[in-house]
Amino acid sequence: MARSKQTQSKNKQTDDKLTLQDTLNQDILLKLKHTQQQLKQDEESKKKFEEERKREERRQKDKNKSFEELLNENPMDWKKYK
């Protein structure tokens, strides 16, 4: 009776130690890791593309400003030099 309880507790401990990696097939695990890396790369490329697009929009906006807008943005007080 005591031995059966000990073996049951040992089996339960080994079951608790099993990880997802142990239960999955190795090639499935490799496919999942590859997919994860691909998703990370896609996310990074989207972020870079979005940053570049915003940078270009700012550049075009600055390029198309009128002389009055440029003067208003300048921190110098032009009235002092009149």
Backbone as a ProteinNet text record, in pm:
[ID]
protein_1_A
[PRIMARY]
MARSKQTQSKNKQTDDKLTLQDTLNQDILLKLKHTQQQLKQDEESKKKFEEERKREERRQKDKNKSFEELLNENPMDWKKYK
[TERTIARY]
82.8	0	87.6	188.4	276.1	355	393.5	471	386.6	263.8	179.6	158.9	149.7	137.1	265.1	378.9	506.2	522.3	488.2	501.8	402.9	283.8	186.6	235.4	295.7	345.2	462.8	548.8	660.4	609.4	510	453.3	388.9	323.5	259	364.1	476.2	582.5	643	663.7	721.2	622.8	493.6	393.7	393.2	414.7	417.1	537.4	645.3	768.1	766.9	672.4	665.2	634.4	704.3	682	619.4	583.7	525.6	625.6	750.7	855.1	865.3	846.4	852.8	737.3	622.6	504.9	490.8	545	532.3	641.6	609.9	707.1	812.4	935.6	1045.6	1025	978.8	960.7	845.9	744	635.4	686.8	770.4	829.6	915.6	992.6	1075.8	989.4	879.2	788.8	729.1	692.5	636.8	739.5	862.2	967.5	994.4	994.6	1016.6	902.9	781.9	666.1	673.9	717.9	732.6	837.3	948.6	1052.4	1001.1	927.4	873.1	776.2	691.6	597.6	670.4	777.5	856.3	917.7	970.5	1030	924.5	808.4	700.4	660	650.7	613	718.8	845.4	953.1	950	926.5	922.5	802.9	690.6	575.1	606.5	674	710.6	805.5	904.1	998.4	928.2	839.4	765.6	679.9	614	528.8	611.7	725.8	814	861.6	898.2	944.2	832.1	712.2	597.9	570.1	575.1	552.7	661.9	784.7	897.3	879.5	836.7	814.5	698.9	594.2	481.6	525.8	605.5	655.9	743.2	826.3	915	833.3	732.4	647.8	569.1	525.2	450.5	541	663.7	758.8	796.3	806.2	843.4	735.3	610.5	499.8	451.8	526	484.2	505.3	417.2	429.8	531	569.5	665.2	609.4	481.8	417.9	424	399	406	547.7	643.4	782.1	820.5	775.2	803.6	736.9	615.9	543.7	605.9	666.3	730	866.5	926.9	1059.1	1050.1	1136	1127.4	1178.6	1247.5	1301	1187.6	1201.8	1103	1150.3	1087.8	1131.1	1096.2	1007.6	970	1086.6	1174.9	1290.5	1385.2	1387.5	1483.1	1425.6	1303.8	1239.1	1299.5
-118.2	0	125	126.5	242.4	259.6	147.6	155.9	212	176.9	226.1	376.7	428.6	573.5	644.4	582.1	643.7	647	541.7	539	634.6	647	740.9	884	914.5	1050.2	1079	980.5	999.8	1020.9	944.1	959.8	1096.9	1141.8	1272.9	1383.7	1370	1469.8	1473.2	1359.3	1358.6	1416.3	1395.1	1454.5	1605.6	1656.9	1801.4	1866	1792.1	1846.6	1850	1781.2	1780.8	1921.1	1958.8	2090.2	2073	2183	2180.9	2124.3	2157	2108.1	1956.2	1900.5	1755.2	1685.6	1748.2	1682.4	1701.5	1808.5	1833.8	1762.2	1733.1	1675.4	1781.2	1740	1834.3	1920.8	1863.4	1941.8	2041.2	2006.5	2101.3	2218.4	2188.8	2294.4	2387.9	2332.6	2414.1	2501.8	2446.8	2525.9	2642.1	2615.4	2722.1	2831.4	2792.1	2891.2	2973.2	2907.7	2978.4	3077.5	3034.7	3123.1	3242.5	3218.6	3327.3	3428	3379.9	3469.2	3547.4	3482.1	3549	3659.5	3632.5	3733.7	3853.4	3828.2	3937.7	4022.7	3958.1	4031.2	4114.3	4056.9	4130.6	4252.6	4237.2	4348.8	4459.3	4421.4	4520.1	4594.1	4522.3	4587.6	4683.2	4646.9	4736.7	4864	4849.3	4966	5057.1	4999.2	5078.6	5150.7	5079.8	5140.8	5256.9	5238.9	5343.6	5465.1	5442.8	5553.2	5629.8	5557.7	5622.1	5704	5650.4	5721.9	5850.7	5843	5962.3	6065.4	6019.5	6110.1	6182.4	6107.4	6166.2	6266.3	6234.5	6327.9	6458.6	6447.6	6568.6	6650.9	6581.4	6651.8	6725.3	6659.4	6723.3	6840.5	6824.6	6932	7053.7	7029	7138.9	7202.5	7123.8	7173.1	7265.2	7237.8	7312.2	7429.8	7462.4	7574.2	7707.1	7797.6	7931.3	8012.1	8125.5	8213.1	8262.7	8292.2	8339.8	8233	8109.1	8001.1	7984.4	7995.7	7984.3	8097.3	8217.6	8331.4	8316	8267.2	8249.1	8141.2	8043.5	7935.9	7975.4	8073	8114.6	8179.4	8139.4	8193.8	8337.9	8386.2	8521.7	8624.5	8733.6	8841.8	8940.7	8935	9017	9164.7	9195.4	9334.6	9413.5	9347	9414.3	9464.6	9399.8	9432.6	9518	9562.1	9643.7	9778.8
0	0	0	84.4	93.1	-35.3	-95.4	-219.2	-332.9	-341.7	-450.4	-438.5	-316	-296.8	-338.2	-309.9	-347.3	-499.2	-565.7	-711.2	-776.3	-719	-773.5	-757.3	-643.9	-622.8	-716.6	-741.6	-834.4	-976.5	-1017.7	-1151.3	-1165.9	-1062.6	-1067.1	-1079.9	-1009.1	-1016.3	-1156.5	-1219.2	-1353.6	-1454.3	-1433.9	-1522.4	-1510	-1390.5	-1369.9	-1436.8	-1449.7	-1506.5	-1659.3	-1720.8	-1866.5	-1918	-2020.8	-2080.6	-2217.8	-2275.4	-2409.8	-2509.9	-2490.3	-2579.9	-2573.3	-2455.9	-2441.7	-2511.6	-2509.9	-2564.9	-2715.4	-2769.9	-2913.9	-2992	-3111.9	-3202.6	-3234.8	-3255.7	-3276.2	-3400.8	-3510.3	-3632	-3618.5	-3541.7	-3516.8	-3435.2	-3337.8	-3256.1	-3341.1	-3432.9	-3521.7	-3612.2	-3661.2	-3744.2	-3665.3	-3541.3	-3457.4	-3430.2	-3403.1	-3379.2	-3505.3	-3619.6	-3746.3	-3772.2	-3745.4	-3763.2	-3669.2	-3546.8	-3450.5	-3498.7	-3548.6	-3600.8	-3721	-3806.6	-3924.7	-3884.8	-3785.6	-3737.7	-3677.3	-3604.5	-3547.7	-3658.7	-3760.9	-3872.3	-3945.4	-3964.4	-4030.6	-3949.5	-3819.1	-3731.6	-3737.1	-3736.1	-3743.3	-3877.1	-3984.3	-4115.2	-4124	-4065.2	-4063.5	-3985	-3872.4	-3792.2	-3869.2	-3934.6	-4012.9	-4127.1	-4193.3	-4303.7	-4253.2	-4141.3	-4084.4	-4041.6	-3980.5	-3942.3	-4065.5	-4168.4	-4292.4	-4355.6	-4353.9	-4410.2	-4332.1	-4199.9	-4117.8	-4140.2	-4152.6	-4176.9	-4310.3	-4410.6	-4542.1	-4540.2	-4466.8	-4454.8	-4388.5	-4282.2	-4215.3	-4309.6	-4385.6	-4479.4	-4585.5	-4638.1	-4739.2	-4679.9	-4559.4	-4493.6	-4472.3	-4425.8	-4407.8	-4541.4	-4641.6	-4773.6	-4831.5	-4801.6	-4859.3	-4772.8	-4670	-4584.8	-4656.3	-4626.8	-4685.2	-4604.6	-4662	-4595.3	-4462.1	-4458.1	-4335.1	-4225.4	-4259.9	-4160.5	-4106.9	-4196.3	-4151.8	-4057.8	-4089.5	-4001.7	-3865.6	-3864.9	-3738.9	-3651	-3711.3	-3635.1	-3579.9	-3639.4	-3596.8	-3458.4	-3363.8	-3227.4	-3214.1	-3313.5	-3305	-3316.7	-3245.6	-3252.2	-3357.7	-3474.5	-3587.1	-3569.2	-3479	-3455.3	-3395.5	-3325.7	-3268.2	-3376.2	-3489.6	-3593.3	-3705.1	-3690.3	-3791.1	-3801.5
[MASK]
++++++++++++++++++++++++++++++++++++++++++++++++++++++++++++++++++++++++++++++++++

